[in-house]
PDB file of C-alpha atoms and ligand atoms in Angstrom:
ATOM      1  CA  MET L1038      57.569 -26.869   0.347  1.00  0.00           C
ATOM      2  CA  GLU L1039      58.047 -23.929  -1.983  1.00  0.00           C
ATOM      3  CA  THR L1040      57.195 -20.315  -1.297  1.00  0.00           C
ATOM      4  CA  THR L1041      56.384 -17.977  -4.166  1.00  0.00           C
ATOM      5  CA  LEU L1042      55.543 -14.322  -4.652  1.00  0.00           C
ATOM      6  CA  ILE L1043      52.117 -13.382  -5.947  1.00  0.00           C
ATOM      7  CA  ILE L1044      51.166  -9.771  -6.662  1.00  0.00           C
ATOM      8  CA  LEU L1045      47.548  -8.715  -7.075  1.00  0.00           C
ATOM      9  CA  LYS L1046      48.196  -5.953  -9.563  1.00  0.00           C
ATOM     10  CA  PRO L1047      46.576  -2.477  -9.518  1.00  0.00           C
ATOM     11  CA  ASP L1048      43.701  -3.598 -11.754  1.00  0.00           C
ATOM     12  CA  ALA L1049      42.823  -6.440  -9.354  1.00  0.00           C
ATOM     13  CA  VAL L1050      42.708  -4.045  -6.387  1.00  0.00           C
ATOM     14  CA  GLN L1051      40.797  -1.342  -8.283  1.00  0.00           C
ATOM     15  CA  ARG L1052      38.266  -3.894  -9.500  1.00  0.00           C
ATOM     16  CA  SER L1053      37.641  -5.226  -5.966  1.00  0.00           C
ATOM     17  CA  LEU L1054      38.930  -8.679  -6.840  1.00  0.00           C
ATOM     18  CA  ILE L1055      41.332  -9.013  -3.883  1.00  0.00           C
ATOM     19  CA  GLY L1056      39.168 -11.411  -1.926  1.00  0.00           C
ATOM     20  CA  ARG L1057      38.198 -13.585  -4.851  1.00  0.00           C
ATOM     21  CA  ILE L1058      41.743 -13.943  -6.139  1.00  0.00           C
ATOM     22  CA  ILE L1059      43.250 -14.651  -2.721  1.00  0.00           C
ATOM     23  CA  GLY L1060      40.381 -17.111  -2.230  1.00  0.00           C
ATOM     24  CA  ARG L1061      41.510 -19.074  -5.276  1.00  0.00           C
ATOM     25  CA  PHE L1062      44.914 -19.691  -3.705  1.00  0.00           C
ATOM     26  CA  GLU L1063      43.401 -20.512  -0.317  1.00  0.00           C
ATOM     27  CA  ASP L1064      40.854 -22.840  -1.898  1.00  0.00           C
ATOM     28  CA  LYS L1065      43.629 -24.720  -3.680  1.00  0.00           C
ATOM     29  CA  GLY L1066      45.246 -25.452  -0.329  1.00  0.00           C
ATOM     30  CA  PHE L1067      48.143 -23.035  -0.369  1.00  0.00           C
ATOM     31  CA  GLN L1068      49.200 -21.481   2.891  1.00  0.00           C
ATOM     32  CA  ILE L1069      49.536 -17.713   3.044  1.00  0.00           C
ATOM     33  CA  VAL L1070      52.716 -16.855   4.934  1.00  0.00           C
ATOM     34  CA  GLY L1071      52.929 -13.168   4.023  1.00  0.00           C
ATOM     35  CA  VAL L1072      50.558 -10.469   2.846  1.00  0.00           C
ATOM     36  CA  LYS L1073      50.616  -6.700   2.564  1.00  0.00           C
ATOM     37  CA  MET L1074      49.055  -3.842   0.646  1.00  0.00           C
ATOM     38  CA  MET L1075      51.471  -1.302  -0.740  1.00  0.00           C
ATOM     39  CA  LEU L1076      52.136   1.245  -3.441  1.00  0.00           C
ATOM     40  CA  ILE L1077      55.104   0.022  -5.484  1.00  0.00           C
ATOM     41  CA  ASP L1078      57.552   2.856  -6.129  1.00  0.00           C
ATOM     42  CA  GLN L1079      59.499   3.352  -9.348  1.00  0.00           C
ATOM     43  CA  ALA L1080      62.730   1.871  -7.967  1.00  0.00           C
ATOM     44  CA  LEU L1081      61.075  -1.300  -6.684  1.00  0.00           C
ATOM     45  CA  ALA L1082      59.104  -1.774  -9.910  1.00  0.00           C
ATOM     46  CA  GLU L1083      62.315  -1.433 -11.916  1.00  0.00           C
ATOM     47  CA  ARG L1084      64.138  -3.974  -9.746  1.00  0.00           C
ATOM     48  CA  HIS L1085      61.251  -6.420  -9.845  1.00  0.00           C
ATOM     49  CA  TYR L1086      60.899  -6.231 -13.629  1.00  0.00           C
ATOM     50  CA  GLU L1087      64.655  -5.965 -14.299  1.00  0.00           C
ATOM     51  CA  PRO L1088      64.535  -9.062 -16.582  1.00  0.00           C
ATOM     52  CA  HIS L1089      62.136  -7.169 -18.898  1.00  0.00           C
ATOM     53  CA  ARG L1090      64.132  -3.922 -19.120  1.00  0.00           C
ATOM     54  CA  GLY L1091      64.420  -2.760 -22.721  1.00  0.00           C
ATOM     55  CA  LYS L1092      61.369  -4.626 -23.989  1.00  0.00           C
ATOM     56  CA  GLY L1093      58.628  -2.722 -25.812  1.00  0.00           C
ATOM     57  CA  PHE L1094      56.108  -3.127 -23.014  1.00  0.00           C
ATOM     58  CA  TYR L1095      58.535  -2.288 -20.197  1.00  0.00           C
ATOM     59  CA  ASP L1096      57.751   1.433 -19.715  1.00  0.00           C
ATOM     60  CA  GLY L1097      54.010   0.838 -19.771  1.00  0.00           C
ATOM     61  CA  LEU L1098      54.397  -2.054 -17.346  1.00  0.00           C
ATOM     62  CA  ILE L1099      56.337   0.057 -14.841  1.00  0.00           C
ATOM     63  CA  LYS L1100      53.761   2.851 -15.138  1.00  0.00           C
ATOM     64  CA  PHE L1101      50.909   0.383 -14.596  1.00  0.00           C
ATOM     65  CA  MET L1102      52.497  -1.339 -11.610  1.00  0.00           C
ATOM     66  CA  THR L1103      53.214   1.978  -9.845  1.00  0.00           C
ATOM     67  CA  SER L1104      49.856   3.585 -10.689  1.00  0.00           C
ATOM     68  CA  SER L1105      47.766   2.363  -7.747  1.00  0.00           C
ATOM     69  CA  PRO L1106      48.128   0.044  -4.735  1.00  0.00           C
ATOM     70  CA  VAL L1107      48.796  -3.665  -5.021  1.00  0.00           C
ATOM     71  CA  VAL L1108      48.531  -6.587  -2.624  1.00  0.00           C
ATOM     72  CA  VAL L1109      51.592  -8.802  -2.349  1.00  0.00           C
ATOM     73  CA  LEU L1110      51.353 -12.347  -1.053  1.00  0.00           C
ATOM     74  CA  ALA L1111      53.812 -15.059  -0.159  1.00  0.00           C
ATOM     75  CA  ILE L1112      52.121 -18.408  -0.658  1.00  0.00           C
ATOM     76  CA  ARG L1113      53.500 -21.792   0.270  1.00  0.00           C
ATOM     77  CA  GLY L1114      52.887 -25.349  -0.841  1.00  0.00           C
ATOM     78  CA  ILE L1115      54.398 -28.284  -2.675  1.00  0.00           C
ATOM     79  CA  GLY L1116      55.041 -27.136  -6.239  1.00  0.00           C
ATOM     80  CA  ALA L1117      53.608 -23.709  -5.401  1.00  0.00           C
ATOM     81  CA  ILE L1118      55.543 -21.920  -8.147  1.00  0.00           C
ATOM     82  CA  GLU L1119      54.364 -24.041 -11.056  1.00  0.00           C
ATOM     83  CA  ILE L1120      50.864 -24.645  -9.719  1.00  0.00           C
ATOM     84  CA  SER L1121      50.197 -20.962  -9.056  1.00  0.00           C
ATOM     85  CA  ARG L1122      51.399 -20.080 -12.548  1.00  0.00           C
ATOM     86  CA  LYS L1123      48.918 -22.604 -13.965  1.00  0.00           C
ATOM     87  CA  MET L1124      46.175 -21.065 -11.842  1.00  0.00           C
ATOM     88  CA  MET L1125      47.036 -17.595 -13.216  1.00  0.00           C
ATOM     89  CA  GLY L1126      46.779 -18.699 -16.840  1.00  0.00           C
ATOM     90  CA  ALA L1127      48.453 -17.339 -19.948  1.00  0.00           C
ATOM     91  CA  THR L1128      50.004 -13.862 -19.814  1.00  0.00           C
ATOM     92  CA  PHE L1129      47.431 -12.289 -22.134  1.00  0.00           C
ATOM     93  CA  GLY L1130      43.899 -12.170 -20.821  1.00  0.00           C
ATOM     94  CA  ALA L1131      42.651 -12.871 -24.325  1.00  0.00           C
ATOM     95  CA  ASP L1132      44.533 -16.188 -24.400  1.00  0.00           C
ATOM     96  CA  ALA L1133      44.079 -17.293 -20.792  1.00  0.00           C
ATOM     97  CA  LEU L1134      41.758 -20.265 -20.500  1.00  0.00           C
ATOM     98  CA  PRO L1135      38.492 -20.162 -18.566  1.00  0.00           C
ATOM     99  CA  GLY L1136      39.101 -21.554 -15.093  1.00  0.00           C
ATOM    100  CA  THR L1137      42.302 -19.565 -14.685  1.00  0.00           C
ATOM    101  CA  ILE L1138      42.431 -16.259 -12.822  1.00  0.00           C
ATOM    102  CA  ARG L1139      43.382 -14.270 -15.918  1.00  0.00           C
ATOM    103  CA  GLY L1140      40.930 -16.260 -18.013  1.00  0.00           C
ATOM    104  CA  ASP L1141      38.006 -15.720 -15.683  1.00  0.00           C
ATOM    105  CA  PHE L1142      38.504 -12.113 -14.629  1.00  0.00           C
ATOM    106  CA  GLY L1143      40.174 -10.211 -17.454  1.00  0.00           C
ATOM    107  CA  VAL L1144      40.459  -9.619 -21.189  1.00  0.00           C
ATOM    108  CA  SER L1145      43.396  -7.215 -21.366  1.00  0.00           C
ATOM    109  CA  ASN L1146      46.850  -8.219 -22.503  1.00  0.00           C
ATOM    110  CA  SER L1147      48.637  -5.808 -20.173  1.00  0.00           C
ATOM    111  CA  PHE L1148      46.243  -5.354 -17.247  1.00  0.00           C
ATOM    112  CA  ASN L1149      46.323  -9.030 -16.361  1.00  0.00           C
ATOM    113  CA  LEU L1150      45.535  -8.951 -12.634  1.00  0.00           C
ATOM    114  CA  VAL L1151      48.284 -11.111 -11.150  1.00  0.00           C
ATOM    115  CA  HIS L1152      52.016 -11.648 -11.061  1.00  0.00           C
ATOM    116  CA  GLY L1153      53.572 -14.927  -9.978  1.00  0.00           C
ATOM    117  CA  SER L1154      57.233 -15.854  -9.786  1.00  0.00           C
ATOM    118  CA  ASP L1155      58.199 -18.106 -12.690  1.00  0.00           C
ATOM    119  CA  SER L1156      61.046 -20.156 -11.157  1.00  0.00           C
ATOM    120  CA  ALA L1157      62.661 -20.997  -7.843  1.00  0.00           C
ATOM    121  CA  GLU L1158      65.362 -18.419  -8.538  1.00  0.00           C
ATOM    122  CA  SER L1159      62.784 -15.712  -9.390  1.00  0.00           C
ATOM    123  CA  ALA L1160      60.759 -16.569  -6.291  1.00  0.00           C
ATOM    124  CA  ARG L1161      63.782 -16.228  -4.029  1.00  0.00           C
ATOM    125  CA  ARG L1162      64.794 -12.919  -5.622  1.00  0.00           C
ATOM    126  CA  GLU L1163      61.288 -11.443  -5.728  1.00  0.00           C
ATOM    127  CA  LEU L1164      60.312 -12.491  -2.187  1.00  0.00           C
ATOM    128  CA  GLY L1165      63.469 -10.725  -1.042  1.00  0.00           C
ATOM    129  CA  LEU L1166      62.399  -7.532  -2.797  1.00  0.00           C
ATOM    130  CA  PHE L1167      58.927  -7.404  -1.269  1.00  0.00           C
ATOM    131  CA  PHE L1168      59.274  -8.971   2.180  1.00  0.00           C
ATOM    132  CA  GLY L1169      61.802  -8.109   4.841  1.00  0.00           C
ATOM    133  CA  SER L1170      63.308 -10.684   7.154  1.00  0.00           C
ATOM    134  CA  GLY L1171      60.675 -11.621   9.708  1.00  0.00           C
ATOM    135  CA  GLU L1172      57.751 -10.666   7.469  1.00  0.00           C
ATOM    136  CA  LEU L1173      57.176 -14.224   6.277  1.00  0.00           C
ATOM    137  CA  LEU L1174      55.436 -15.985   9.127  1.00  0.00           C
ATOM    138  CA  ASP L1175      56.101 -19.710   9.383  1.00  0.00           C
ATOM    139  CA  HIS L1176      53.201 -21.292  11.180  1.00  0.00           C
ATOM    140  CA  VAL L1177      51.638 -24.728  11.441  1.00  0.00           C
ATOM    141  CA  ARG L1178      48.162 -24.971   9.984  1.00  0.00           C
ATOM    142  CA  ALA L1179      45.692 -27.007  11.991  1.00  0.00           C
ATOM    143  CA  VAL L1180      44.266 -28.293   8.700  1.00  0.00           C
ATOM    144  CA  GLU L1181      47.633 -29.357   7.216  1.00  0.00           C
ATOM    145  CA  GLY L1182      46.946 -33.076   7.596  1.00  0.00           C
ATOM    146  CA  TRP L1183      43.785 -32.715   5.503  1.00  0.00           C
ATOM    147  CA  VAL L1184      45.371 -30.606   2.789  1.00  0.00           C
ATOM    148  CA  TYR L1185      48.238 -33.092   2.371  1.00  0.00           C
ATOM    149  CA  ASP L1186      48.445 -36.799   3.173  1.00  0.00           C
ATOM    150  CA  LEU L1187      51.076 -36.797   5.925  1.00  0.00           C
ATOM    151  CA  SER L1188      50.806 -40.502   6.752  1.00  0.00           C
ATOM    152  CA  SER L1189      54.152 -41.426   5.174  1.00  0.00           C
ATOM    153  CA  GLY L1190      55.936 -38.690   7.112  1.00  0.00           C
ATOM    154  CA  THR L1191      56.338 -36.489   4.052  1.00  0.00           C
ATOM    155  CA  PRO L1192      53.438 -34.522   2.605  1.00  0.00           C
ATOM    156  CA  GLU L1193      51.862 -36.194  -0.437  1.00  0.00           C
TER     157      GLU L1193
HETATM  158  N1  UDP I 190      53.193  -7.449 -20.554  1.00  0.00           N
HETATM  159  C1  UDP I 190      52.607  -6.556 -21.401  1.00  0.00           C
HETATM  160  N2  UDP I 190      52.708  -6.761 -22.756  1.00  0.00           N
HETATM  161  C2  UDP I 190      53.382  -7.818 -23.272  1.00  0.00           C
HETATM  162  C3  UDP I 190      53.987  -8.723 -22.411  1.00  0.00           C
HETATM  163  C4  UDP I 190      53.876  -8.521 -21.034  1.00  0.00           C
HETATM  164  O1  UDP I 190      51.988  -5.603 -20.953  1.00  0.00           O
HETATM  165  O2  UDP I 190      53.433  -7.954 -24.508  1.00  0.00           O
HETATM  166  C5  UDP I 190      53.112  -7.237 -19.101  1.00  0.00           C
HETATM  167  C6  UDP I 190      52.026  -8.088 -18.449  1.00  0.00           C
HETATM  168  O3  UDP I 190      51.480  -7.333 -17.371  1.00  0.00           O
HETATM  169  C7  UDP I 190      52.845  -9.254 -17.909  1.00  0.00           C
HETATM  170  C8  UDP I 190      54.143  -8.564 -17.505  1.00  0.00           C
HETATM  171  O4  UDP I 190      54.342  -7.579 -18.517  1.00  0.00           O
HETATM  172  O5  UDP I 190      52.215  -9.907 -16.840  1.00  0.00           O
HETATM  173  C9  UDP I 190      55.356  -9.458 -17.410  1.00  0.00           C
HETATM  174  O6  UDP I 190      55.470 -10.198 -18.612  1.00  0.00           O
HETATM  175  P1  UDP I 190      55.823 -11.756 -18.580  1.00  0.00           P
HETATM  176  O7  UDP I 190      56.177 -12.153 -19.983  1.00  0.00           O
HETATM  177  O8  UDP I 190      56.832 -12.016 -17.512  1.00  0.00           O
HETATM  178  O9  UDP I 190      54.429 -12.427 -18.233  1.00  0.00           O
HETATM  179  P2  UDP I 190      53.929 -13.184 -16.918  1.00  0.00           P
HETATM  180  O10 UDP I 190      55.097 -13.901 -16.328  1.00  0.00           O
HETATM  181  O11 UDP I 190      53.375 -12.120 -16.018  1.00  0.00           O
HETATM  182  O12 UDP I 190      52.853 -14.107 -17.393  1.00  0.00           O
HETATM  183 MG1   MG I 191      56.986 -13.177 -15.812  1.00  0.00          MG
END
């Protein structure tokens, strides 16, 4: 099982898309193990987007991400990092395919609704920035055996 960080960015919250976007991840079968609404401060935004420091869009990105509240989620599942990135779609709303979150809900190339960790290393680092120890709640889902085939002993 992998756990990844998803952020519903300020545009998603302002546009009242929280429920529909979280619903996409729930519908897919991912388990939500952490969730909170927060205003990202300058220091946290800079740490989160450290890999993009110096790029042309960096200052605007930091301003956007600190401009209004976000909802951060920790979602868990087999292949959660790669699958959730596919569900988000291409970075630019204009390029994102219909059926993806960015493709269905947005057209902007910078206000693109969602962040998702792009690798196991990013997920570990980013979850650590947004969730304290004890804030990710491991729990057994009653429906687990219908989301995954558990008959072999390992989820398929
Ligand atoms: N971004 C932007 N202009 C660009 C590239 C990126 O405004 O030309 C923003 C956009 O919000 C994007 C974020 O910076 O989601 C991080 O960029 P990245 O390339 O990591 O895209 P992502 O992983 O979010 O698809
Ligand atoms: Mg990225």
